[in-house]
Tab-separated table of C-alpha atoms in Angstrom:
chain	number	residue	atom	x	y	z
A	506	MET	CA	-47.806	-22.893	-13.102
A	507	SER	CA	-44.963	-22.620	-15.591
A	508	PHE	CA	-41.434	-24.151	-15.084
A	509	ALA	CA	-38.510	-25.208	-17.323
A	510	ASP	CA	-35.938	-27.962	-17.484
A	511	THR	CA	-32.946	-28.422	-19.615
A	512	ASN	CA	-35.096	-29.244	-22.644
A	513	TYR	CA	-38.679	-27.939	-22.155
A	514	LEU	CA	-40.974	-25.212	-21.238
A	515	ILE	CA	-43.763	-26.895	-19.416
A	516	HIS	CA	-47.181	-25.547	-18.072
A	517	ILE	CA	-49.180	-27.853	-15.619
A	518	ASN	CA	-52.619	-27.679	-13.960
A	519	GLY	CA	-53.517	-27.928	-10.334
A	520	ASN	CA	-53.125	-31.766	-10.587
A	521	ALA	CA	-49.702	-31.314	-11.880
A	522	GLY	CA	-50.758	-32.598	-15.331
A	523	GLU	CA	-49.207	-31.063	-18.443
A	524	ILE	CA	-51.159	-28.530	-20.397
A	525	LEU	CA	-48.451	-27.136	-22.658
A	526	LYS	CA	-44.803	-28.610	-23.347
A	527	VAL	CA	-42.602	-26.597	-25.670
A	528	GLU	CA	-39.139	-27.819	-26.437
A	529	HIS	CA	-36.141	-25.428	-26.256
A	530	ASN	CA	-32.355	-25.526	-26.925
A	531	PHE	CA	-31.246	-22.892	-24.525
A	532	ILE	CA	-27.880	-23.977	-22.635
A	533	LYS	CA	-28.670	-21.998	-19.506
A	534	PRO	CA	-32.628	-21.631	-19.450
A	535	THR	CA	-33.935	-19.128	-16.878
A	536	LEU	CA	-37.904	-18.734	-16.463
A	537	ILE	CA	-39.841	-15.830	-15.057
A	538	ALA	CA	-43.565	-16.321	-14.922
A	539	HIS	CA	-46.305	-13.096	-14.365
A	540	ASN	CA	-49.917	-12.629	-14.897
A	541	GLN	CA	-50.504	-15.865	-16.798
A	542	ARG	CA	-47.255	-15.434	-18.875
A	543	ALA	CA	-44.060	-17.041	-18.919
A	544	LEU	CA	-40.685	-15.640	-20.285
A	545	LEU	CA	-37.882	-18.176	-20.956
A	546	PHE	CA	-34.582	-16.950	-21.764
A	547	ASP	CA	-31.063	-18.290	-22.302
A	548	ARG	CA	-28.297	-16.874	-19.902
A	549	ALA	CA	-25.661	-18.185	-22.272
A	550	GLY	CA	-27.086	-16.375	-25.187
A	551	SER	CA	-29.627	-13.946	-26.583
A	552	GLN	CA	-32.469	-16.207	-27.332
A	553	PHE	CA	-35.904	-15.882	-25.615
A	554	MET	CA	-39.373	-17.210	-26.086
A	555	ILE	CA	-42.893	-16.012	-24.288
A	556	ALA	CA	-45.747	-18.203	-23.704
A	557	SER	CA	-49.275	-17.984	-22.135
A	558	SER	CA	-50.604	-21.106	-20.323
A	559	SER	CA	-52.164	-22.568	-23.315
A	560	LYS	CA	-49.631	-21.646	-26.435
A	561	VAL	CA	-46.583	-20.039	-27.324
A	562	LEU	CA	-46.855	-16.390	-28.055
A	563	TYR	CA	-43.243	-15.607	-29.310
A	564	SER	CA	-41.041	-18.616	-30.159
A	565	SER	CA	-37.262	-18.323	-29.922
A	566	LYS	CA	-37.198	-18.274	-33.831
A	567	GLN	CA	-39.407	-15.430	-33.833
A	568	THR	CA	-37.401	-13.384	-31.346
A	569	GLU	CA	-33.748	-14.404	-32.611
A	570	LYS	CA	-33.036	-11.030	-34.125
A	571	THR	CA	-34.610	-8.814	-31.343
A	572	LEU	CA	-31.354	-8.929	-29.169
A	573	SER	CA	-27.803	-8.934	-30.355
A	574	GLN	CA	-26.010	-9.345	-26.893
A	575	ASN	CA	-25.988	-12.089	-24.566
A	576	ILE	CA	-28.555	-11.771	-21.646
A	577	ILE	CA	-27.743	-11.241	-18.042
A	578	THR	CA	-30.918	-10.881	-16.751
A	579	ALA	CA	-34.621	-9.952	-17.669
A	580	ALA	CA	-38.124	-9.008	-16.367
A	581	LEU	CA	-41.732	-9.661	-17.254
A	582	GLY	CA	-44.157	-6.948	-16.738
A	583	LYS	CA	-47.919	-7.120	-15.758
A	584	THR	CA	-48.863	-5.333	-19.032
A	585	GLY	CA	-47.068	-7.921	-21.049
A	586	ASN	CA	-43.910	-5.846	-21.467
A	587	VAL	CA	-40.394	-7.293	-21.213
A	588	ALA	CA	-37.135	-5.880	-20.162
A	589	PHE	CA	-33.471	-7.343	-20.761
A	590	GLY	CA	-30.174	-6.625	-19.424
A	591	THR	CA	-27.568	-7.577	-21.912
A	592	TRP	CA	-23.719	-7.289	-22.343
A	593	SER	CA	-21.311	-7.232	-25.205
A	594	ASP	CA	-17.799	-8.914	-25.465
A	595	GLU	CA	-16.520	-4.976	-24.802
A	596	GLY	CA	-18.107	-5.314	-21.459
A	597	VAL	CA	-20.826	-2.696	-22.125
A	598	CYS	CA	-24.171	-3.474	-20.442
A	599	GLN	CA	-27.498	-2.318	-22.114
A	600	MET	CA	-30.837	-2.249	-20.746
A	601	ASN	CA	-33.852	-2.644	-23.180
A	602	VAL	CA	-37.487	-2.494	-22.714
A	603	PHE	CA	-40.045	-3.966	-25.147
A	604	GLY	CA	-43.848	-3.641	-25.404
A	605	TYR	CA	-46.523	-6.329	-25.434
A	606	LYS	CA	-45.675	-6.865	-29.357
A	607	LEU	CA	-41.859	-6.655	-28.714
A	608	GLU	CA	-41.645	-3.151	-30.077
A	609	LYS	CA	-38.706	-1.307	-28.477
A	610	ARG	CA	-39.911	1.118	-25.881
A	611	PHE	CA	-36.618	2.239	-24.060
A	612	GLU	CA	-32.803	1.831	-24.412
A	613	TYR	CA	-29.987	2.650	-22.110
A	614	ASN	CA	-26.193	1.721	-21.634
A	615	PHE	CA	-24.194	1.337	-18.784
A	616	ALA	CA	-20.461	1.710	-19.879
A	617	SER	CA	-18.659	0.516	-16.752
A	618	ASP	CA	-21.202	-0.967	-14.293
A	619	ARG	CA	-22.825	-4.446	-14.634
A	620	ILE	CA	-26.641	-4.908	-14.581
A	621	THR	CA	-27.619	-7.333	-11.733
A	622	SER	CA	-31.518	-7.152	-11.571
A	623	LEU	CA	-34.684	-5.554	-13.347
A	624	SER	CA	-38.001	-5.077	-12.772
A	625	LEU	CA	-41.235	-3.186	-14.448
A	626	SER	CA	-43.828	-1.439	-12.793
A	627	ASP	CA	-47.518	-2.636	-12.783
A	628	ASN	CA	-48.799	0.100	-15.114
A	629	GLY	CA	-45.808	-0.278	-17.366
A	630	LYS	CA	-44.549	3.134	-17.098
A	631	TYR	CA	-41.317	2.519	-15.197
A	632	VAL	CA	-38.289	0.300	-15.284
A	633	ALA	CA	-35.957	-0.249	-12.234
A	634	VAL	CA	-32.492	-1.603	-12.604
A	635	SER	CA	-29.623	-2.374	-10.394
A	636	VAL	CA	-26.007	-2.175	-11.233
A	637	LEU	CA	-22.823	-3.296	-9.646
A	638	GLY	CA	-19.412	-1.410	-10.005
A	639	ALA	CA	-16.489	-0.888	-8.325
A	640	LYS	CA	-14.100	2.257	-7.544
A	641	ASP	CA	-11.033	2.433	-5.568
A	642	ALA	CA	-11.150	-1.211	-4.823
A	643	GLN	CA	-14.506	-0.731	-3.147
A	644	ILE	CA	-17.745	-2.438	-4.635
A	645	TYR	CA	-21.039	-0.536	-4.941
A	646	SER	CA	-24.364	-0.767	-6.250
A	647	ILE	CA	-26.777	1.755	-7.748
A	648	ILE	CA	-30.753	1.617	-8.124
A	649	TYR	CA	-32.069	3.495	-11.057
A	650	ILE	CA	-35.699	4.021	-11.704
A	651	PHE	CA	-36.369	5.367	-15.189
A	652	ALA	CA	-39.706	6.635	-16.689
A	653	LEU	CA	-39.903	5.041	-20.098
A	654	ASP	CA	-40.299	8.409	-21.783
A	655	SER	CA	-37.112	9.712	-20.588
A	656	THR	CA	-33.372	8.677	-20.141
A	657	LYS	CA	-33.009	10.914	-16.959
A	658	PRO	CA	-33.447	8.628	-13.959
A	659	VAL	CA	-36.113	9.403	-11.542
A	660	VAL	CA	-34.191	7.643	-8.866
A	661	ASN	CA	-30.446	7.379	-8.646
A	662	GLN	CA	-29.697	5.683	-5.318
A	663	LYS	CA	-26.113	4.451	-4.550
A	664	ILE	CA	-25.363	1.721	-1.906
A	665	ALA	CA	-21.933	1.657	-0.914
A	666	GLY	CA	-20.259	-1.843	-0.153
A	667	GLU	CA	-23.137	-3.962	-0.965
A	668	THR	CA	-24.083	-6.274	-3.863
A	669	VAL	CA	-27.563	-6.068	-4.893
A	670	THR	CA	-29.146	-9.451	-5.962
A	671	ASN	CA	-32.730	-8.555	-6.267
A	672	ILE	CA	-35.121	-5.676	-7.360
A	673	ASP	CA	-38.746	-5.994	-7.643
A	674	PHE	CA	-41.478	-3.312	-8.220
A	675	LEU	CA	-44.373	-3.030	-5.328
A	676	GLY	CA	-46.989	-1.595	-7.552
A	677	ASN	CA	-45.972	1.531	-9.167
A	678	LYS	CA	-44.212	3.912	-6.817
A	679	SER	CA	-41.477	1.814	-4.926
A	680	VAL	CA	-39.235	-1.293	-5.314
A	681	ASN	CA	-38.284	-4.002	-3.127
A	682	VAL	CA	-34.465	-4.313	-2.913
A	683	ILE	CA	-32.369	-7.192	-1.531
A	684	SER	CA	-28.675	-6.813	-1.141
A	685	THR	CA	-26.084	-9.430	0.475
A	686	ARG	CA	-26.316	-7.324	3.726
A	687	LYS	CA	-29.739	-5.727	3.891
A	688	ARG	CA	-33.235	-5.221	2.525
A	689	TYR	CA	-34.662	-2.033	1.544
A	690	VAL	CA	-37.793	-0.336	0.154
A	691	VAL	CA	-36.856	2.566	-2.342
A	692	SER	CA	-39.652	4.816	-3.471
A	693	LEU	CA	-39.936	7.178	-6.466
A	694	ASP	CA	-40.628	10.316	-4.090
A	695	LYS	CA	-38.221	9.428	-0.900
A	696	GLY	CA	-35.567	7.199	-2.247
A	697	ILE	CA	-34.537	4.532	0.826
A	698	GLU	CA	-37.373	4.301	3.222
A	699	THR	CA	-35.262	3.843	6.529
A	700	LYS	CA	-38.107	2.512	8.528
A	701	SER	CA	-38.374	-0.553	6.226
A	702	THR	CA	-34.925	-1.454	5.992
A	703	VAL	CA	-33.816	-4.847	7.522
A	704	ASP	CA	-30.210	-5.408	8.369
A	705	PHE	CA	-29.120	-8.830	8.105
A	706	GLN	CA	-26.229	-8.276	10.538
A	707	THR	CA	-23.883	-11.063	10.834
A	708	HIS	CA	-26.270	-13.496	9.091
A	709	THR	CA	-25.929	-14.965	5.569
A	710	LEU	CA	-28.617	-14.464	3.028
A	711	THR	CA	-29.547	-17.903	1.726
A	712	GLY	CA	-33.056	-17.355	-0.020
A	713	VAL	CA	-35.275	-14.928	-1.652
A	714	SER	CA	-38.823	-15.141	-2.833
A	715	PHE	CA	-40.764	-12.624	-4.648
A	716	ASP	CA	-44.417	-13.220	-5.794
A	717	ASN	CA	-44.841	-11.114	-8.971
A	718	ASP	CA	-48.794	-11.581	-8.840
A	719	SER	CA	-49.086	-10.320	-5.182
A	720	ALA	CA	-45.765	-8.221	-4.673
A	721	ARG	CA	-45.342	-10.331	-1.331
A	722	SER	CA	-41.740	-11.368	-0.505
A	723	ALA	CA	-39.936	-13.652	1.873
A	724	VAL	CA	-36.161	-13.808	2.770
A	725	LEU	CA	-34.386	-16.695	4.285
A	726	LEU	CA	-31.025	-16.043	6.385
A	727	SER	CA	-28.627	-18.501	8.033
A	728	GLU	CA	-27.833	-17.664	11.423
A	729	TYR	CA	-23.912	-16.586	11.636
A	730	GLY	CA	-23.572	-18.571	8.562
A	731	ASN	CA	-25.055	-21.836	10.139
A	732	SER	CA	-27.100	-23.494	7.410
A	733	GLY	CA	-29.116	-25.546	10.162
A	734	SER	CA	-30.295	-22.684	11.805
A	735	ASN	CA	-32.447	-20.003	9.926
A	736	ILE	CA	-34.359	-16.843	10.240
A	737	LEU	CA	-37.407	-16.435	7.922
A	738	TYR	CA	-38.883	-13.053	7.063
A	739	GLY	CA	-42.138	-12.273	5.459
A	740	PHE	CA	-43.195	-8.874	3.810
A	741	SER	CA	-46.392	-7.508	2.700
A	742	ASP	CA	-47.199	-6.112	-0.776
A	743	SER	CA	-46.339	-2.517	0.354
A	744	GLY	CA	-42.885	-3.765	1.825
A	745	LYS	CA	-43.776	-3.754	5.493
A	746	LYS	CA	-42.336	-6.698	7.620
A	747	GLN	CA	-45.056	-8.895	8.544
A	748	PHE	CA	-43.048	-11.571	10.430
A	749	GLU	CA	-39.809	-12.808	11.592
A	750	ILE	CA	-39.428	-16.327	12.933
A	751	LYS	CA	-36.513	-18.818	13.521
A	752	VAL	CA	-36.620	-22.172	11.565
A	753	LYS	CA	-34.260	-25.043	11.310
A	754	ASN	CA	-32.463	-26.626	8.372
A	755	VAL	CA	-34.574	-24.763	5.626
A	756	LYS	CA	-33.208	-25.302	2.159
A	757	LYS	CA	-35.712	-23.490	-0.103
A	758	ILE	CA	-38.733	-21.122	0.258
A	759	ASP	CA	-41.483	-19.651	-1.860
A	760	CYS	CA	-44.310	-17.344	-1.300
A	761	ASN	CA	-47.683	-16.227	-2.707
A	762	ARG	CA	-50.510	-13.737	-1.663
A	763	LYS	CA	-51.538	-16.115	1.369
A	764	TYR	CA	-48.558	-18.169	2.370
A	765	VAL	CA	-44.975	-18.617	2.838
A	766	VAL	CA	-43.541	-22.170	2.644
A	767	ALA	CA	-40.352	-23.565	3.696
A	768	LEU	CA	-38.623	-26.901	2.632
A	769	ALA	CA	-36.639	-28.445	5.432
A	770	ASP	CA	-34.869	-31.842	5.401
A	771	ASP	CA	-38.002	-34.122	5.590
A	772	LYS	CA	-40.937	-31.631	5.941
A	773	VAL	CA	-42.938	-28.608	4.388
A	774	TYR	CA	-43.813	-25.785	6.799
A	775	CYS	CA	-46.793	-23.402	5.517
A	776	TYR	CA	-46.883	-20.147	7.355
A	777	ASN	CA	-49.475	-17.453	6.845
A	778	ASN	CA	-48.985	-13.637	6.523
A	779	SER	CA	-48.599	-13.262	10.451
A	780	GLY	CA	-45.903	-16.200	10.570
A	781	LYS	CA	-48.277	-18.375	12.108
A	782	LEU	CA	-47.892	-22.272	11.118
A	783	ARG	CA	-50.946	-23.292	9.132
A	784	GLY	CA	-49.531	-26.388	7.522
A	785	GLU	CA	-46.940	-29.196	8.244
A	786	ILE	CA	-46.216	-31.611	5.286
A	787	THR	CA	-44.118	-34.500	6.276
A	788	LEU	CA	-42.253	-36.195	3.425
A	789	SER	CA	-41.566	-39.865	2.676
A	790	PHE	CA	-39.273	-39.006	-0.329
A	791	ASN	CA	-36.685	-36.413	-1.320
A	792	VAL	CA	-37.996	-32.960	-2.577
A	793	ASP	CA	-35.588	-30.748	-4.505
A	794	ASP	CA	-37.773	-27.423	-4.717
A	795	VAL	CA	-41.339	-26.305	-3.663
A	796	LYS	CA	-43.366	-23.548	-5.616
A	797	LEU	CA	-46.764	-22.113	-4.776
A	798	CYS	CA	-49.188	-21.314	-7.493
A	799	GLY	CA	-53.030	-20.394	-6.867
A	800	GLY	CA	-54.044	-22.608	-3.890
A	801	ARG	CA	-51.664	-25.253	-4.701
A	802	LEU	CA	-48.213	-26.375	-3.377
A	803	TYR	CA	-45.970	-28.115	-6.013
A	804	LEU	CA	-43.189	-30.410	-4.947
A	805	PHE	CA	-40.377	-31.120	-7.417
A	806	SER	CA	-38.622	-34.729	-6.952
A	807	GLY	CA	-36.297	-35.646	-9.582
A	808	ASN	CA	-38.492	-35.619	-12.748
A	809	LYS	CA	-41.486	-35.908	-10.997
A	810	ILE	CA	-44.003	-33.363	-9.674
A	811	TYR	CA	-46.416	-33.549	-6.664
A	812	SER	CA	-49.297	-31.272	-5.775
A	813	CYS	CA	-51.183	-30.495	-2.644
A	814	ARG	CA	-52.936	-28.148	-0.558
A	815	PRO	CA	-50.277	-26.174	1.492
A	816	ASN	CA	-52.287	-25.529	4.583
A	817	ARG	CA	-52.578	-29.310	5.459
A	818	THR	CA	-50.790	-31.386	8.243
A	819	ILE	CA	-50.316	-34.598	6.156
A	820	THR	CA	-47.825	-37.267	5.378
A	821	LEU	CA	-47.214	-37.105	1.536
A	822	GLU	CA	-46.415	-40.724	0.090
A	823	THR	CA	-45.104	-41.524	-3.322
A	824	GLU	CA	-47.302	-43.562	-5.753
């Protein structure tokens, strides 16, 4: 599993032991991991690096001339391709897609709208992008999906009055879309699939997890804005809602192919794809975040990392 702190990109094994540790000087480091690769980029500049689990493939020195504008967001594809949303001082947003060897494959400019999220299809043939704009004092989001051989979008789906925060490909033919108000599935053929739409109603979006390797996802809401009362959703790799359950005091969530985990005040709950409780880990120390990778659950506590099986009912003690 890969993660980044203020100084290093780190890859650890199942026992939370370091395999790779690479220093960086990014001001606002952001990490994306997919298919045994990690993309680390700086939201405060144009630098990025790409690493496998054992070595750096492209250092920030090697990539320093690839982008000339500040990075807003990025995506890492299953085939090793990468996409970046950048913006200039003039307020023009640009989307670029690069191949496995960082050769430019696609470029598109947005003169008035701001890029909020990007995703690449599993086969490497499509890029999806969400943008945010405003007209007549009303905000809107637009979902575009492009084939990389054409600047004419295959999908151009406007969503009025909502801010799209996350967009992720479900394979090659549809995308999972999260806005501040709803969750959508948008397909290349049909646009918004209304049967898959989940309306958050008066609840507040507080957490989103999307597993790049399995395309499963989870969403956490605060009921009526109350952070102590939550609704947790789990979705399949096709975008179908698998469960909806009520939980209490959940701060963080994560998901993978088999489980959704929820970090509460002093416990970590593990649910299967049907929303059934399969593990309950009682914590004797403060945990800041939780991540699933493979068959392991990683718990981040300050500068320490602990690892265990997620589907267990145990009390976890510090060393």
